[in-house]
mmCIF file of C-alpha atoms and ligand atoms in Angstrom:
data_model
loop_
_atom_site.group_PDB
_atom_site.id
_atom_site.type_symbol
_atom_site.label_atom_id
_atom_site.label_comp_id
_atom_site.label_asym_id
_atom_site.label_seq_id
_atom_site.Cartn_x
_atom_site.Cartn_y
_atom_site.Cartn_z
ATOM 1 C CA MET A 2 85.788 144.772 -37.832
ATOM 2 C CA THR A 3 86.428 145.009 -41.567
ATOM 3 C CA GLN A 4 87.166 148.269 -43.391
ATOM 4 C CA ASP A 5 83.725 148.015 -44.986
ATOM 5 C CA GLU A 6 82.048 147.651 -41.581
ATOM 6 C CA MET A 7 83.905 150.762 -40.392
ATOM 7 C CA LYS A 8 82.655 152.650 -43.457
ATOM 8 C CA LYS A 9 79.108 151.488 -42.679
ATOM 9 C CA ALA A 10 79.440 152.572 -39.031
ATOM 10 C CA SER A 11 80.494 156.082 -40.105
ATOM 11 C CA ALA A 12 77.547 156.225 -42.530
ATOM 12 C CA GLU A 13 75.196 155.190 -39.727
ATOM 13 C CA ALA A 14 76.516 157.983 -37.479
ATOM 14 C CA ALA A 15 75.868 160.510 -40.263
ATOM 15 C CA LEU A 16 72.131 159.730 -40.069
ATOM 16 C CA ASP A 17 72.084 161.856 -36.895
ATOM 17 C CA TYR A 18 72.580 164.929 -39.094
ATOM 18 C CA VAL A 19 69.489 164.195 -41.207
ATOM 19 C CA GLU A 20 66.515 166.275 -40.140
ATOM 20 C CA ALA A 21 62.867 166.188 -41.174
ATOM 21 C CA GLY A 22 62.040 167.928 -44.442
ATOM 22 C CA MET A 23 65.655 168.247 -45.604
ATOM 23 C CA ILE A 24 66.892 167.947 -49.169
ATOM 24 C CA VAL A 25 70.126 165.993 -48.689
ATOM 25 C CA GLY A 26 73.153 166.067 -51.008
ATOM 26 C CA ILE A 27 74.541 162.583 -51.582
ATOM 27 C CA GLY A 28 78.119 161.682 -52.435
ATOM 28 C CA THR A 29 79.627 158.828 -54.411
ATOM 29 C CA GLY A 30 81.554 155.684 -53.530
ATOM 30 C CA SER A 31 81.268 152.663 -51.260
ATOM 31 C CA THR A 32 80.862 154.705 -48.037
ATOM 32 C CA ALA A 33 78.237 156.953 -49.642
ATOM 33 C CA ASN A 34 76.496 153.784 -50.871
ATOM 34 C CA HIS A 35 76.188 152.606 -47.250
ATOM 35 C CA PHE A 36 74.670 155.980 -46.407
ATOM 36 C CA ILE A 37 72.168 155.666 -49.281
ATOM 37 C CA ASP A 38 71.117 152.189 -48.135
ATOM 38 C CA LEU A 39 70.673 153.382 -44.531
ATOM 39 C CA LEU A 40 68.845 156.528 -45.655
ATOM 40 C CA ALA A 41 66.364 154.296 -47.499
ATOM 41 C CA LYS A 42 65.120 153.060 -44.119
ATOM 42 C CA VAL A 43 64.160 156.614 -43.052
ATOM 43 C CA LYS A 44 63.305 157.997 -46.479
ATOM 44 C CA GLY A 45 59.913 159.280 -45.335
ATOM 45 C CA LYS A 46 61.708 161.778 -43.126
ATOM 46 C CA ILE A 47 63.381 163.745 -45.944
ATOM 47 C CA ASP A 48 61.891 165.691 -48.861
ATOM 48 C CA ALA A 49 64.394 164.626 -51.519
ATOM 49 C CA THR A 50 68.069 164.242 -52.402
ATOM 50 C CA VAL A 51 70.543 165.652 -54.911
ATOM 51 C CA ALA A 52 73.050 163.131 -56.278
ATOM 52 C CA SER A 53 76.711 163.790 -57.095
ATOM 53 C CA SER A 54 76.905 161.087 -59.778
ATOM 54 C CA VAL A 55 74.822 159.001 -62.120
ATOM 55 C CA ALA A 56 75.726 155.905 -60.050
ATOM 56 C CA SER A 57 74.421 157.445 -56.806
ATOM 57 C CA GLU A 58 71.314 158.746 -58.549
ATOM 58 C CA GLU A 59 70.529 155.229 -59.789
ATOM 59 C CA ARG A 60 71.082 153.724 -56.329
ATOM 60 C CA LEU A 61 68.849 156.352 -54.684
ATOM 61 C CA LYS A 62 66.095 155.762 -57.246
ATOM 62 C CA SER A 63 66.347 151.984 -56.792
ATOM 63 C CA HIS A 64 65.344 152.578 -53.156
ATOM 64 C CA GLY A 65 62.473 154.860 -54.205
ATOM 65 C CA ILE A 66 64.221 157.936 -52.784
ATOM 66 C CA PRO A 67 63.350 161.079 -54.782
ATOM 67 C CA VAL A 68 66.292 162.749 -56.575
ATOM 68 C CA LEU A 69 66.177 166.386 -57.675
ATOM 69 C CA ASP A 70 68.332 168.373 -60.069
ATOM 70 C CA LEU A 71 70.501 170.802 -58.075
ATOM 71 C CA ASN A 72 69.079 173.792 -59.952
ATOM 72 C CA THR A 73 65.597 172.798 -58.828
ATOM 73 C CA ALA A 74 66.656 172.060 -55.242
ATOM 74 C CA GLY A 75 68.598 175.318 -54.626
ATOM 75 C CA GLN A 76 70.597 175.585 -51.382
ATOM 76 C CA LEU A 77 70.984 172.287 -49.503
ATOM 77 C CA SER A 78 71.158 171.910 -45.723
ATOM 78 C CA LEU A 79 73.373 168.841 -45.711
ATOM 79 C CA TYR A 80 75.864 166.979 -47.899
ATOM 80 C CA VAL A 81 77.140 163.527 -46.912
ATOM 81 C CA ASP A 82 80.069 162.002 -48.791
ATOM 82 C CA GLY A 83 83.212 159.905 -48.373
ATOM 83 C CA ALA A 84 86.835 160.824 -49.069
ATOM 84 C CA ASP A 85 90.086 159.245 -50.168
ATOM 85 C CA GLU A 86 92.121 161.162 -47.563
ATOM 86 C CA SER A 87 91.395 163.688 -44.828
ATOM 87 C CA THR A 88 93.505 165.693 -42.419
ATOM 88 C CA LYS A 89 92.344 166.758 -38.973
ATOM 89 C CA HIS A 90 91.765 170.184 -40.540
ATOM 90 C CA LEU A 91 89.082 168.430 -42.663
ATOM 91 C CA HIS A 92 90.961 169.172 -45.877
ATOM 92 C CA LEU A 93 90.258 166.293 -48.250
ATOM 93 C CA ILE A 94 91.372 164.471 -51.339
ATOM 94 C CA LYS A 95 88.370 163.205 -53.277
ATOM 95 C CA GLY A 96 87.756 161.771 -56.734
ATOM 96 C CA GLY A 97 88.949 158.192 -56.383
ATOM 97 C CA GLY A 98 85.613 157.286 -57.939
ATOM 98 C CA GLY A 99 85.948 160.066 -60.516
ATOM 99 C CA ALA A 100 82.925 162.075 -59.352
ATOM 100 C CA LEU A 101 84.931 165.008 -57.954
ATOM 101 C CA THR A 102 83.396 167.782 -60.062
ATOM 102 C CA ARG A 103 79.787 167.089 -59.170
ATOM 103 C CA GLU A 104 80.855 166.348 -55.601
ATOM 104 C CA LYS A 105 82.504 169.755 -55.339
ATOM 105 C CA ILE A 106 79.426 171.432 -56.815
ATOM 106 C CA VAL A 107 77.028 169.741 -54.380
ATOM 107 C CA ALA A 108 79.383 170.388 -51.432
ATOM 108 C CA GLY A 109 79.555 174.048 -52.483
ATOM 109 C CA ALA A 110 75.752 174.273 -52.494
ATOM 110 C CA SER A 111 75.425 172.778 -48.993
ATOM 111 C CA GLU A 112 75.399 174.474 -45.605
ATOM 112 C CA LYS A 113 76.966 171.473 -43.843
ATOM 113 C CA PHE A 114 79.329 168.898 -45.370
ATOM 114 C CA VAL A 115 79.581 165.721 -43.289
ATOM 115 C CA CYS A 116 82.448 163.512 -44.466
ATOM 116 C CA ILE A 117 82.229 159.797 -43.639
ATOM 117 C CA ALA A 118 85.135 157.338 -43.825
ATOM 118 C CA ASP A 119 87.025 154.556 -42.117
ATOM 119 C CA ASP A 120 90.016 155.690 -40.102
ATOM 120 C CA SER A 121 92.575 154.551 -42.697
ATOM 121 C CA LYS A 122 91.670 157.750 -44.575
ATOM 122 C CA LEU A 123 93.065 160.043 -41.858
ATOM 123 C CA VAL A 124 96.518 161.417 -42.774
ATOM 124 C CA ASP A 125 98.875 164.122 -41.516
ATOM 125 C CA VAL A 126 99.641 165.423 -45.007
ATOM 126 C CA LEU A 127 97.507 164.945 -48.133
ATOM 127 C CA GLY A 128 99.033 163.350 -51.215
ATOM 128 C CA GLU A 129 99.894 159.745 -50.587
ATOM 129 C CA PHE A 130 96.629 158.919 -52.347
ATOM 130 C CA PRO A 131 97.087 160.024 -55.988
ATOM 131 C CA LEU A 132 95.386 163.391 -56.488
ATOM 132 C CA PRO A 133 92.634 163.196 -59.169
ATOM 133 C CA ILE A 134 92.224 166.086 -61.596
ATOM 134 C CA GLU A 135 89.326 166.210 -64.081
ATOM 135 C CA VAL A 136 90.630 167.644 -67.342
ATOM 136 C CA ILE A 137 89.132 168.598 -70.729
ATOM 137 C CA PRO A 138 90.581 165.941 -73.095
ATOM 138 C CA MET A 139 92.429 168.373 -75.429
ATOM 139 C CA ALA A 140 94.369 169.792 -72.450
ATOM 140 C CA GLN A 141 95.761 166.402 -71.338
ATOM 141 C CA SER A 142 99.408 166.972 -72.310
ATOM 142 C CA LEU A 143 99.388 170.653 -71.294
ATOM 143 C CA VAL A 144 98.101 169.815 -67.811
ATOM 144 C CA ALA A 145 100.487 166.840 -67.547
ATOM 145 C CA ARG A 146 103.473 169.154 -68.189
ATOM 146 C CA GLN A 147 102.282 171.576 -65.508
ATOM 147 C CA ILE A 148 101.898 168.706 -63.016
ATOM 148 C CA THR A 149 105.462 167.589 -63.740
ATOM 149 C CA ALA A 150 106.726 171.165 -63.249
ATOM 150 C CA LEU A 151 104.971 171.174 -59.856
ATOM 151 C CA GLY A 152 106.863 168.011 -58.857
ATOM 152 C CA GLY A 153 104.102 165.425 -59.351
ATOM 153 C CA LYS A 154 103.884 162.418 -61.650
ATOM 154 C CA PRO A 155 100.805 162.552 -63.930
ATOM 155 C CA ILE A 156 99.130 159.253 -64.834
ATOM 156 C CA LEU A 157 96.094 159.157 -67.110
ATOM 157 C CA ARG A 158 93.258 157.069 -65.624
ATOM 158 C CA GLN A 159 92.931 154.457 -68.353
ATOM 159 C CA GLY A 160 89.557 153.687 -69.908
ATOM 160 C CA PHE A 161 87.712 156.168 -67.694
ATOM 161 C CA THR A 162 85.389 158.997 -68.742
ATOM 162 C CA THR A 163 83.703 161.199 -66.146
ATOM 163 C CA ASP A 164 79.944 161.812 -66.003
ATOM 164 C CA ASN A 165 80.835 165.132 -67.702
ATOM 165 C CA GLY A 166 82.662 163.502 -70.636
ATOM 166 C CA ASN A 167 86.183 164.366 -69.485
ATOM 167 C CA ILE A 168 89.375 162.501 -68.499
ATOM 168 C CA ILE A 169 91.007 162.079 -65.086
ATOM 169 C CA ILE A 170 94.734 162.568 -64.517
ATOM 170 C CA ASP A 171 95.898 161.079 -61.191
ATOM 171 C CA VAL A 172 98.894 162.887 -59.694
ATOM 172 C CA HIS A 173 101.347 160.661 -57.853
ATOM 173 C CA ASN A 174 104.203 161.709 -55.554
ATOM 174 C CA LEU A 175 102.838 165.142 -54.664
ATOM 175 C CA GLU A 176 103.087 166.096 -50.997
ATOM 176 C CA ILE A 177 100.331 168.667 -50.442
ATOM 177 C CA ILE A 178 101.584 170.784 -47.566
ATOM 178 C CA ASN A 179 99.419 173.834 -48.370
ATOM 179 C CA PRO A 180 96.131 172.391 -49.657
ATOM 180 C CA VAL A 181 94.310 175.730 -50.081
ATOM 181 C CA GLU A 182 97.190 177.209 -52.098
ATOM 182 C CA ILE A 183 97.632 174.116 -54.312
ATOM 183 C CA GLU A 184 93.882 173.824 -54.896
ATOM 184 C CA GLN A 185 93.701 177.454 -56.034
ATOM 185 C CA LYS A 186 96.791 177.111 -58.214
ATOM 186 C CA ILE A 187 95.717 173.951 -60.065
ATOM 187 C CA ASN A 188 92.162 175.298 -60.465
ATOM 188 C CA GLN A 189 93.597 178.146 -62.556
ATOM 189 C CA TRP A 190 95.312 175.963 -65.154
ATOM 190 C CA ALA A 191 93.590 176.100 -68.547
ATOM 191 C CA GLY A 192 91.792 172.838 -69.247
ATOM 192 C CA VAL A 193 91.361 171.851 -65.612
ATOM 193 C CA VAL A 194 87.705 171.317 -64.727
ATOM 194 C CA THR A 195 88.204 170.387 -61.066
ATOM 195 C CA VAL A 196 91.081 169.373 -58.807
ATOM 196 C CA GLY A 197 90.257 166.788 -56.138
ATOM 197 C CA ILE A 198 91.528 168.876 -53.215
ATOM 198 C CA PHE A 199 88.609 169.994 -51.036
ATOM 199 C CA ALA A 200 90.293 172.653 -48.892
ATOM 200 C CA CYS A 201 88.797 175.985 -50.003
ATOM 201 C CA ARG A 202 85.483 174.417 -49.041
ATOM 202 C CA PRO A 203 86.544 171.707 -46.554
ATOM 203 C CA ALA A 204 84.255 169.295 -44.746
ATOM 204 C CA ASP A 205 82.511 170.708 -41.667
ATOM 205 C CA VAL A 206 82.370 167.408 -39.809
ATOM 206 C CA LEU A 207 84.513 164.278 -40.226
ATOM 207 C CA ILE A 208 83.114 160.989 -38.911
ATOM 208 C CA LEU A 209 85.668 158.179 -38.804
ATOM 209 C CA GLY A 210 84.784 154.565 -38.141
ATOM 210 C CA SER A 211 87.450 152.424 -36.514
ATOM 211 C CA SER A 212 87.675 149.054 -34.773
ATOM 212 C CA THR A 213 87.171 150.851 -31.449
ATOM 213 C CA GLY A 214 84.150 152.936 -32.502
ATOM 214 C CA ILE A 215 83.358 156.314 -33.993
ATOM 215 C CA THR A 216 85.499 159.454 -33.733
ATOM 216 C CA THR A 217 84.090 162.800 -34.840
ATOM 217 C CA TYR A 218 86.228 165.833 -35.708
HETATM 218 C C1 5RP B 9 84.393 159.516 -55.341
HETATM 219 C C2 5RP B 9 84.983 159.917 -54.034
HETATM 220 C C3 5RP B 9 84.789 158.994 -52.886
HETATM 221 O O1 5RP B 9 84.221 159.695 -51.840
HETATM 222 C C4 5RP B 9 86.120 158.462 -52.453
HETATM 223 O O2 5RP B 9 86.752 157.851 -53.568
HETATM 224 C C5 5RP B 9 85.989 157.444 -51.308
HETATM 225 O O3 5RP B 9 85.409 156.274 -51.784
HETATM 226 P P1 5RP B 9 85.015 155.081 -50.826
HETATM 227 O O4 5RP B 9 83.909 155.561 -49.963
HETATM 228 O O5 5RP B 9 84.597 153.989 -51.776
HETATM 229 O O6 5RP B 9 86.245 154.697 -50.035
HETATM 230 O O7 5RP B 9 85.577 160.951 -53.887
HETATM 231 O O8 5RP B 9 84.712 160.417 -56.355
#
């Protein structure tokens, strides 16, 4: 089984959480794309979706799935999204695709966050995957200095602008032993829009696809 097939299998298992009449929050990335394509086959069951990126919104609309603005939708029952890393505590690193801010907003507005991934994403300690931080452009060097002081290596994501018009700094070489503490700390730096640690609001369910089947945490 390829990594992509494992991603698709996890997306398929997440369909079990979709109930009639729901407005479903939709993540971003290749695993979320599988979920969108599978959701299209049962689109009559749900009322609408809320997208966490322009790319996901376009994919949903291409399937004829209704997409609402979050302020119109209000509280969501379910959010389904991928991750770059997850621990068994369901603390995540997200933002490999650069959509972390809207992803964190939609996750925060949802009662249940179901994270879907292939099993290569499961780690003991977060941080081998470079931690994305969305930053207001004028704060780039200020935030970079603070990252260095914390022990990480800041690298600007070249040629990338977020859906919100900001830059992404990817932090290499940072072992995140206390994800809640580090998330809160980085969130407080001036110029930081969002840090890609999802620990204060972790996933509620983690569905991992592997060559031997599905494991749910
Ligand atoms: C996008 C994300 C994605 O969920 C994450 O990058 C995983 O992507 P993929 O499903 O393609 O492996 O956080 O901002």
